PDB file of C-alpha atoms and ligand atoms in Angstrom:
ATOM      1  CA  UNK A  11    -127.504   3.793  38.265  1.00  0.00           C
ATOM      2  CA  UNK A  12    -126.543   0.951  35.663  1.00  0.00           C
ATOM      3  CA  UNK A  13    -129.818  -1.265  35.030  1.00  0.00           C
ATOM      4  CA  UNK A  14    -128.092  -4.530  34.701  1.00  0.00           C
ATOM      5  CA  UNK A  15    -125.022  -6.682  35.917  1.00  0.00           C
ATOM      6  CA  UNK A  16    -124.513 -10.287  36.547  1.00  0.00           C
ATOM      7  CA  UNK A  17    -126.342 -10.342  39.355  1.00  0.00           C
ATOM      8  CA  UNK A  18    -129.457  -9.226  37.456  1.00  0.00           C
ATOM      9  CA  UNK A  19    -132.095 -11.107  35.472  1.00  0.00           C
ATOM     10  CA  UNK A  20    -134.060  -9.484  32.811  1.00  0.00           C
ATOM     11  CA  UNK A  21    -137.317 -11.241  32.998  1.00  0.00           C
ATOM     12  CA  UNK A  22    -139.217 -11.099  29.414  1.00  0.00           C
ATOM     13  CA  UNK A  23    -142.961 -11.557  30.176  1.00  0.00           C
ATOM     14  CA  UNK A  24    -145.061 -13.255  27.591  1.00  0.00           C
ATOM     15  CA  UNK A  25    -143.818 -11.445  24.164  1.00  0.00           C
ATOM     16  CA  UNK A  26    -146.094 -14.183  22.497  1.00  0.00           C
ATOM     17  CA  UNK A  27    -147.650 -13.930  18.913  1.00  0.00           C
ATOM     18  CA  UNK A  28    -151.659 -14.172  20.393  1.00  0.00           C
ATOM     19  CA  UNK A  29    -150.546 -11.175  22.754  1.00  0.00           C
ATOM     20  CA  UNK A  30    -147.851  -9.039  20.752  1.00  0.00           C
ATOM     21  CA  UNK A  31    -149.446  -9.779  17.143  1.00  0.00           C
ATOM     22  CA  UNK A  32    -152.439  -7.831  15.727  1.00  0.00           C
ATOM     23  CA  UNK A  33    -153.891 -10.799  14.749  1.00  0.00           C
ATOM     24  CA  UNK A  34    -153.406 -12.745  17.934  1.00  0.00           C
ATOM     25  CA  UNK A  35    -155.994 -14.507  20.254  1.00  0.00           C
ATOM     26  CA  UNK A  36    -155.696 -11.958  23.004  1.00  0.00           C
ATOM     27  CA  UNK A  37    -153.499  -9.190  21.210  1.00  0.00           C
ATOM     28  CA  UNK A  38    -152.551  -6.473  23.089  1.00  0.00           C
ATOM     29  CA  UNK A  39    -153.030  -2.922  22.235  1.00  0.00           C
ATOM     30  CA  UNK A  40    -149.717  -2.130  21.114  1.00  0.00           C
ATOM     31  CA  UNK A  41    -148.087  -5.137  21.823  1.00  0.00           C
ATOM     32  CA  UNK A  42    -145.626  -5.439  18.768  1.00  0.00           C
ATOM     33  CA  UNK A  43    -144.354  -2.016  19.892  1.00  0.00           C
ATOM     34  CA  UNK A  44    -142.657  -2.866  22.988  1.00  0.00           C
ATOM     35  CA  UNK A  45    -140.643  -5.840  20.652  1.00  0.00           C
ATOM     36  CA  UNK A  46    -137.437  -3.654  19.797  1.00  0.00           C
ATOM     37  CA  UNK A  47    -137.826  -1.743  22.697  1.00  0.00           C
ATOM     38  CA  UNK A  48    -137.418  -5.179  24.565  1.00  0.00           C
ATOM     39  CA  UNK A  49    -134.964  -6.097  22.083  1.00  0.00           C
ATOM     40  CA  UNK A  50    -132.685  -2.913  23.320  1.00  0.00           C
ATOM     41  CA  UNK A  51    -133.325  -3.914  26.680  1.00  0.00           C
ATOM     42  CA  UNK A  52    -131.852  -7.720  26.046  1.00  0.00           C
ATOM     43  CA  UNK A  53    -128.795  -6.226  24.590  1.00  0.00           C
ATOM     44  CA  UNK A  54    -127.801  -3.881  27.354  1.00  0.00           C
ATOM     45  CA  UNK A  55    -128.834  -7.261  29.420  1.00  0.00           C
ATOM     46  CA  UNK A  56    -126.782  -9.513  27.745  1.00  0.00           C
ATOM     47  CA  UNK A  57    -123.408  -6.711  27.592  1.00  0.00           C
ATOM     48  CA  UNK A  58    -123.379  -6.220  30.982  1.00  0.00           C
ATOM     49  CA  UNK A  59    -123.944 -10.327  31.636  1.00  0.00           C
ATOM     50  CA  UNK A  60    -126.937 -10.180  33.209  1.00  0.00           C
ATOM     51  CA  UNK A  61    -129.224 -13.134  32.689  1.00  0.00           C
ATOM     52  CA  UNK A  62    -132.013 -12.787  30.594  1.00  0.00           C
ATOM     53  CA  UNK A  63    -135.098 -15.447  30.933  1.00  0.00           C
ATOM     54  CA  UNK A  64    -138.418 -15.422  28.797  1.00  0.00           C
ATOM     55  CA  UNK A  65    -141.764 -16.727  30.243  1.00  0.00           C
ATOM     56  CA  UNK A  66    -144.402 -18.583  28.095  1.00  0.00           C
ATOM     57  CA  UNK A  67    -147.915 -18.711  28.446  1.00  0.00           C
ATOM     58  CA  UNK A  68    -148.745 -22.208  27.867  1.00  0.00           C
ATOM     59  CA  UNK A  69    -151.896 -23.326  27.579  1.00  0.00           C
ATOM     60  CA  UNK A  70    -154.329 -26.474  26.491  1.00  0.00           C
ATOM     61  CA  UNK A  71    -156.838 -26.566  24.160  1.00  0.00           C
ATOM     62  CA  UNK A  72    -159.030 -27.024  27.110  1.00  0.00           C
ATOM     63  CA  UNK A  73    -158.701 -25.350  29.947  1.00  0.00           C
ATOM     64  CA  UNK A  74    -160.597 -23.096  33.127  1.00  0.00           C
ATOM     65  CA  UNK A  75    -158.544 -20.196  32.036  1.00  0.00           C
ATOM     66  CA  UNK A  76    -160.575 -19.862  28.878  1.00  0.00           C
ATOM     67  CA  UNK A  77    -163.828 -18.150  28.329  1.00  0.00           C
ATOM     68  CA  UNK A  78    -165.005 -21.514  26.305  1.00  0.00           C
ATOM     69  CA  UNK A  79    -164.190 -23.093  29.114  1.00  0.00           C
ATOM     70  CA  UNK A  80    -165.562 -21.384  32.136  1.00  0.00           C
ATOM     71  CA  UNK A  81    -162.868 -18.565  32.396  1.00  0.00           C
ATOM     72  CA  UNK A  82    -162.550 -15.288  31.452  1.00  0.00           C
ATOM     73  CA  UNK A  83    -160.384 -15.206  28.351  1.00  0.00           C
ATOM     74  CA  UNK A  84    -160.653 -16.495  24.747  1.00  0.00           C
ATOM     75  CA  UNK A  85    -158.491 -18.816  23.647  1.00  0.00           C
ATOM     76  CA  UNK A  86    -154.572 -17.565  23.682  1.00  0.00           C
ATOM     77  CA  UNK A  87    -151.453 -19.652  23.763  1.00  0.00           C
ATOM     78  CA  UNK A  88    -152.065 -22.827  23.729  1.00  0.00           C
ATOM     79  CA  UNK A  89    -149.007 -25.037  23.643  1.00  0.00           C
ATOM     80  CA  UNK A  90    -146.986 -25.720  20.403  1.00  0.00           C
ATOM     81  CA  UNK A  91    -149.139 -22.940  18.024  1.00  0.00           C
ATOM     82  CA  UNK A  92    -148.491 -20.099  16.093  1.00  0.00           C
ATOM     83  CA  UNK A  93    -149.804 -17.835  19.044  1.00  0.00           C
ATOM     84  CA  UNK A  94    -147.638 -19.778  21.739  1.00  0.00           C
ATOM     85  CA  UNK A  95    -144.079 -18.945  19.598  1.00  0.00           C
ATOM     86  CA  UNK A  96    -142.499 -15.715  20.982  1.00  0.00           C
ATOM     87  CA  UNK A  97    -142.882 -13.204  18.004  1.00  0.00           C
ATOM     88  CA  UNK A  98    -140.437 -13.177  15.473  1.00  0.00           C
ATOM     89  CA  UNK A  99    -138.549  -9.737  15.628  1.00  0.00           C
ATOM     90  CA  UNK A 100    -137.612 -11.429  19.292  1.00  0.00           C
ATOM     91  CA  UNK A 101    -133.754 -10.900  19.212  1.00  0.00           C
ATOM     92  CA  UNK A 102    -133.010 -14.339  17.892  1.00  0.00           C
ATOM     93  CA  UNK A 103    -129.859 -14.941  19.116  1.00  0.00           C
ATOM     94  CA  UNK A 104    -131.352 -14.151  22.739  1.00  0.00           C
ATOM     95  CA  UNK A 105    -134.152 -15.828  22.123  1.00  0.00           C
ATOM     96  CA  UNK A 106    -132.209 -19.232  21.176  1.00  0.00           C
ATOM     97  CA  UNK A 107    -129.529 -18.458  24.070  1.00  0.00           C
ATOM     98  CA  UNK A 108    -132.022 -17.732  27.152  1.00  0.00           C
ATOM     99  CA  UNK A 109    -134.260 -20.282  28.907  1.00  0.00           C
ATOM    100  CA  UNK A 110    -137.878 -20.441  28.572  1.00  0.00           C
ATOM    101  CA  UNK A 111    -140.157 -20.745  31.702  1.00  0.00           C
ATOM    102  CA  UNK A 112    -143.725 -22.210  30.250  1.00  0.00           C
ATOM    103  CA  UNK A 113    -146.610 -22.000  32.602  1.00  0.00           C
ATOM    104  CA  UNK A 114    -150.040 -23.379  32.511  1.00  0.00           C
ATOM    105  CA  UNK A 115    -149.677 -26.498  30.578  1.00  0.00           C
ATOM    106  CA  UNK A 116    -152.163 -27.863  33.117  1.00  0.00           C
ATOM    107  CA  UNK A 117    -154.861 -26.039  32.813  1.00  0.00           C
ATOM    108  CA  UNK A 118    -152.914 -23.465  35.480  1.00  0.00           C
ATOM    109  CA  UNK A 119    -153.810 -19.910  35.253  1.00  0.00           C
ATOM    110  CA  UNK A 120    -150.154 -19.137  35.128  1.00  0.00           C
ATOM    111  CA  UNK A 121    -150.332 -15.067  35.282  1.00  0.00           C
ATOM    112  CA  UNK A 122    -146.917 -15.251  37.503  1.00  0.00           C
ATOM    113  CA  UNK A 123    -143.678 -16.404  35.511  1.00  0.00           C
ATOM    114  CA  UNK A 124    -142.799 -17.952  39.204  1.00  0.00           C
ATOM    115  CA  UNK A 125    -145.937 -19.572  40.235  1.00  0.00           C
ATOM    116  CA  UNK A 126    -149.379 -21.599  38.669  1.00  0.00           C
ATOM    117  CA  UNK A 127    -152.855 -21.335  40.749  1.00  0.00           C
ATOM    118  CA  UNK A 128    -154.903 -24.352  39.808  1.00  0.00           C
ATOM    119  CA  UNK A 129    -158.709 -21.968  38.919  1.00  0.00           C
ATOM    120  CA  UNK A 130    -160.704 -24.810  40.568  1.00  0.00           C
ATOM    121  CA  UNK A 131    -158.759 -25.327  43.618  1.00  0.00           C
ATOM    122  CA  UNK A 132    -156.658 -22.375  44.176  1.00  0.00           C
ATOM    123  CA  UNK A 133    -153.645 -24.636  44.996  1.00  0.00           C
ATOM    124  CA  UNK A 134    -150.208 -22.863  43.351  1.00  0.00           C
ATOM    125  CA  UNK A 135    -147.642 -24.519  42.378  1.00  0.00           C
ATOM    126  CA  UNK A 136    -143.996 -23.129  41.635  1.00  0.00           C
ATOM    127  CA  UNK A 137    -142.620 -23.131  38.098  1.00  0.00           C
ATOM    128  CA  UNK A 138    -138.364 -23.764  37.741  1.00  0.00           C
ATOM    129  CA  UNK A 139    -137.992 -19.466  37.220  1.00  0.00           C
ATOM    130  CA  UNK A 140    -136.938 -18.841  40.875  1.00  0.00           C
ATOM    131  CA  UNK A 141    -134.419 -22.342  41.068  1.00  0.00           C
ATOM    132  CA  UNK A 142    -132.746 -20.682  37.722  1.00  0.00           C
ATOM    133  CA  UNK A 143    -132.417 -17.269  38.972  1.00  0.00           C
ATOM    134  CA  UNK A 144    -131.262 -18.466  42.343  1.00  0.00           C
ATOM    135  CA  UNK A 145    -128.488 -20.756  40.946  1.00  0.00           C
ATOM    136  CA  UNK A 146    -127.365 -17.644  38.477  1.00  0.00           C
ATOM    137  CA  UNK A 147    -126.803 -15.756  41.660  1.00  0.00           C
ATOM    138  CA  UNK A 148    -129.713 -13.253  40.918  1.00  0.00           C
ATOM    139  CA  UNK A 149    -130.517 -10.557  43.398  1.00  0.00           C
ATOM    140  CA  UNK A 150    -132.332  -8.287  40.997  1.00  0.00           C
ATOM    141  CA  UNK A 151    -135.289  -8.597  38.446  1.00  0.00           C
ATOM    142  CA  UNK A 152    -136.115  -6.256  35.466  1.00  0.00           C
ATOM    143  CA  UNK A 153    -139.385  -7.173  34.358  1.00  0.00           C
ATOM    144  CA  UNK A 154    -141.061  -5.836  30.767  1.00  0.00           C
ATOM    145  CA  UNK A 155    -143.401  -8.021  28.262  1.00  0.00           C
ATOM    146  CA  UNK A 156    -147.336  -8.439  28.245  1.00  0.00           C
ATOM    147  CA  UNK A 157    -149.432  -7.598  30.090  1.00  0.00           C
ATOM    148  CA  UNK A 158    -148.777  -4.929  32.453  1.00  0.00           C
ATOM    149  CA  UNK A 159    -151.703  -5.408  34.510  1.00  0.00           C
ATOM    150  CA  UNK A 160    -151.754  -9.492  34.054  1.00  0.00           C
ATOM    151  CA  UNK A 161    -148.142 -11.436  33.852  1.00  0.00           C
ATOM    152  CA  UNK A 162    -146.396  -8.872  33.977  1.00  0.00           C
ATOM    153  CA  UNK A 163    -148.209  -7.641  37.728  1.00  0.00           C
ATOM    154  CA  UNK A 164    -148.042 -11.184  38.790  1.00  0.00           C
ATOM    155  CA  UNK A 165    -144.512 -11.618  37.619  1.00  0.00           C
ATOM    156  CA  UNK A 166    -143.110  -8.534  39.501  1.00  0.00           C
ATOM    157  CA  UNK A 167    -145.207  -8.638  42.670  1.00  0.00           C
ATOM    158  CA  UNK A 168    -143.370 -12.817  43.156  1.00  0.00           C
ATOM    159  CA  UNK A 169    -140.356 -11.750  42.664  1.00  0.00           C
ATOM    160  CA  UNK A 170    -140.501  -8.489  45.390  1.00  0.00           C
ATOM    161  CA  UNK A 171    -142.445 -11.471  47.587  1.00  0.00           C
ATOM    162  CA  UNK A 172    -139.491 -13.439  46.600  1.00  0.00           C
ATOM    163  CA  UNK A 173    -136.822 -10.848  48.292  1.00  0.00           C
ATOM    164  CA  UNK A 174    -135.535 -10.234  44.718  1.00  0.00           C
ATOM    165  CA  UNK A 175    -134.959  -5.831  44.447  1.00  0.00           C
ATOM    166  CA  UNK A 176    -137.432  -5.775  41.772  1.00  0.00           C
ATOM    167  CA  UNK A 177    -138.299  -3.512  38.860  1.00  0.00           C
ATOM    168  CA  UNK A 178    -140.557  -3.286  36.138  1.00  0.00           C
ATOM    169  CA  UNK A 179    -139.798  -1.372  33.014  1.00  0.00           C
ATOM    170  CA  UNK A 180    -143.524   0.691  31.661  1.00  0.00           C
ATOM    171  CA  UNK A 181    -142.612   1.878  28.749  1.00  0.00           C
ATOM    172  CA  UNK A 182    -141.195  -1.606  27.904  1.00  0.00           C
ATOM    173  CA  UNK A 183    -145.029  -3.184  28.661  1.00  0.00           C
ATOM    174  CA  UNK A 184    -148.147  -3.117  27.681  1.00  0.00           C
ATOM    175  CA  UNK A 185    -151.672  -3.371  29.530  1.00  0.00           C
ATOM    176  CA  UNK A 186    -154.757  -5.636  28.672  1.00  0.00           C
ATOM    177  CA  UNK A 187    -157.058  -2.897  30.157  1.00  0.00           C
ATOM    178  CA  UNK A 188    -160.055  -5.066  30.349  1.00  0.00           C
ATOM    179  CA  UNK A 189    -161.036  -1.958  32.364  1.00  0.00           C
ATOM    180  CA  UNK A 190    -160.422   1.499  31.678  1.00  0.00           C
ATOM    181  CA  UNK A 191    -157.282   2.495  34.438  1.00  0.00           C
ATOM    182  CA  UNK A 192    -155.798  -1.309  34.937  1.00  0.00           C
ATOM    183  CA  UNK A 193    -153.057  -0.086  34.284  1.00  0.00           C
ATOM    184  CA  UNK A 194    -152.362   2.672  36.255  1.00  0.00           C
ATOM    185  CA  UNK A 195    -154.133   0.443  39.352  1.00  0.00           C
ATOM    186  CA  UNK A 196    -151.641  -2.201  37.804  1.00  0.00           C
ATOM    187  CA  UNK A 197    -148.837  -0.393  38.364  1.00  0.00           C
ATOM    188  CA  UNK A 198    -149.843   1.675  41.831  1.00  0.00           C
ATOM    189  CA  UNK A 199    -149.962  -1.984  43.401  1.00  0.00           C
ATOM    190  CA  UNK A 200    -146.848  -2.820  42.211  1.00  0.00           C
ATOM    191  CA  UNK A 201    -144.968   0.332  43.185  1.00  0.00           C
ATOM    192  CA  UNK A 202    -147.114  -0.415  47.172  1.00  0.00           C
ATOM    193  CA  UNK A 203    -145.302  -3.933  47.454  1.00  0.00           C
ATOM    194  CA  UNK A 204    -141.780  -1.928  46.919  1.00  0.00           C
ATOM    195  CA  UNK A 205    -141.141  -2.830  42.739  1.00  0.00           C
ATOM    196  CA  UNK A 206    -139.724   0.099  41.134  1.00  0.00           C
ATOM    197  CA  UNK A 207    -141.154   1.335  38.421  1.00  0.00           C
ATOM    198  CA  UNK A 208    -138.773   2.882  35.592  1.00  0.00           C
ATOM    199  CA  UNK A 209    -138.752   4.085  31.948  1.00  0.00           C
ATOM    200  CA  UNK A 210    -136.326   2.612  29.745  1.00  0.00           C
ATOM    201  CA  UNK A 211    -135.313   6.085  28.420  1.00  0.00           C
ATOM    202  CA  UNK A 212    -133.706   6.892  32.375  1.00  0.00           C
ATOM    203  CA  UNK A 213    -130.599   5.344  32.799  1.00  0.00           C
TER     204      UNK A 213
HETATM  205  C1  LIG B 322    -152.032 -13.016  30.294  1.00  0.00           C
HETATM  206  C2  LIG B 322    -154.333 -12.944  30.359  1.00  0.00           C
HETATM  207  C3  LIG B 322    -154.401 -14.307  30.254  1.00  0.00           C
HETATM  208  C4  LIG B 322    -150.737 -12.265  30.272  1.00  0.00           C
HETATM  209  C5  LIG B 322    -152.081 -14.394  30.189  1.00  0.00           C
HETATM  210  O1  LIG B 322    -149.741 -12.786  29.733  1.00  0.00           O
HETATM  211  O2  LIG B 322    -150.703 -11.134  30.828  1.00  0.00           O
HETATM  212  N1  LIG B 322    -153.160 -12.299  30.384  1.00  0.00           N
HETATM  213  N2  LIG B 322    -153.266 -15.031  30.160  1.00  0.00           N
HETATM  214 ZN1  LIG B 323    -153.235 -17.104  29.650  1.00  0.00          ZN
END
C-alpha cells in the first residue's frame, strides 16, 4: 500500500528546537533522531503530491501550561524564540513551502494540531489545520513529530474524530514518557479509536 497521494496530508507534529534539541526547554529523548527520518518521510510526501503541514507549539511567556505558571511543564516554545523555530536539519525547502499551524498563543494548551483547550475553562477552540486539509481535498493523515504520547496523541486521535483514515508513523516519533510506558499506553489508545499505527521501514 503506497503511504501518500494527493489526497493525503503528512502532518509534522512539533519538530521544534525546545523538543527535538538536546539543549531544549522540554527536549525529548531522542528527538533530533526522528529529523531525517521525517525528512524522508516529507520527500516521499511531497513526490507523490501529498500535502505536507507542520504544527507549532506556540506559547507565551506566561501561561497555565507552564509549571511557573500553575501547569505542568517548564517553559518550552514560547512564540518567536530559538526553541519555537522548527530545528534546522528540517528539509528547508519543505519547511519554507508547507504551512504552519501555531497553537497556544493564548495561553491554550494546544496538545492537538486541530484544536486549543483553554486550562482554566476547558473551552476548545479549533485552530485553521482541519479548514486547510479540507480545502486540499484530504481524506488521509500521516502523523510523526514530538511527542508521541502528547501532540502527537492529540493530533492523531482529532483527526480519526475528524473522519480523516488516520495514521501515525512510531518510528518517525518520539515519547515524553513523563511515566515509564506512556508510550506504549500512548499508542494502545490511539490504535482503540481506529489510527493505524505503522513503521516507516513497511511500505
Ligand atoms: C507537547 C508537552 C507540552 C508536545 C507540547 O508537543 O507533545 N508536550 N507541550
Ligand atoms: Zn506546550
Amino acid at each position: 500500500m503506497q503511504r501518500y497521494d494527493a489526497r493525503t496530508a503528512l502532518v509534522v507534529v512539533d519538530l521544534q528546537n525546545d523538543f527535538a534539541d538536546p539543549a531544549g526547554g522540554l527536549a525529548v529523548h531522542g528527538g533530533a533522531n526522528i529529523v531525517p527520518i521525517v525528512n524522508g518521510e516529507i520527500q516521499s510526501a511531497r513526490a507523490a503530491s501529498a500535502s505536507v503541514v507542520f504544527t507549532q507549539d506556540w506559547h507565551p511567556a506566561s501561561t497555565p501550561h507552564f509549571k511557573k505558571d500553575g501547569g505542568i511543564w517548564p517553559v518550552h516554545c514560547v512564540a518567536g524564540t530559538w526553541g519555537a523555530e522548527l530545528h534546522p536539519q528540517v528539509d528547508a525547502a519543505a519547511a519554507a513551502a508547507a504551512p504552519r499551524v501555531r497553537k497556544g498563543s493564548n495561553g491554550e494548551d494546544g496538545y492537538s494540531g486541530f484544536t486549543m483547550r483553554d486550562p482554566v475553562s476547558g473551552e476548545t477552540t479549533p485552530t485553521e489545520l482541519e479548514g486547510l486539509l479540507r480545502e486540499a481535498d484530504v481524506e488521509r493523515v500521516v502523523v510523526c513529530g514530538l511527542a508521541t504520547d502528547y501532540c502527537v496523541k492529540a493530533t492523531a486521535l482529532d483527526a480519526a474524530r475528524l473522519g480523516f483514515e488516520t495514521a501515525v508513523l512510531i518510528d518517525a516519533a518520539r515519547p515524553v514518557e513523563l511515566e515509564p510506558g506512556d508510550e506504549q499506553r500512548a499508542i494502545d489508545e490511539m490504535t482503540a479509536a481506529g489510527v493505524h499505527a505503522w513503521s516507516t521501514r513497511m511500505r
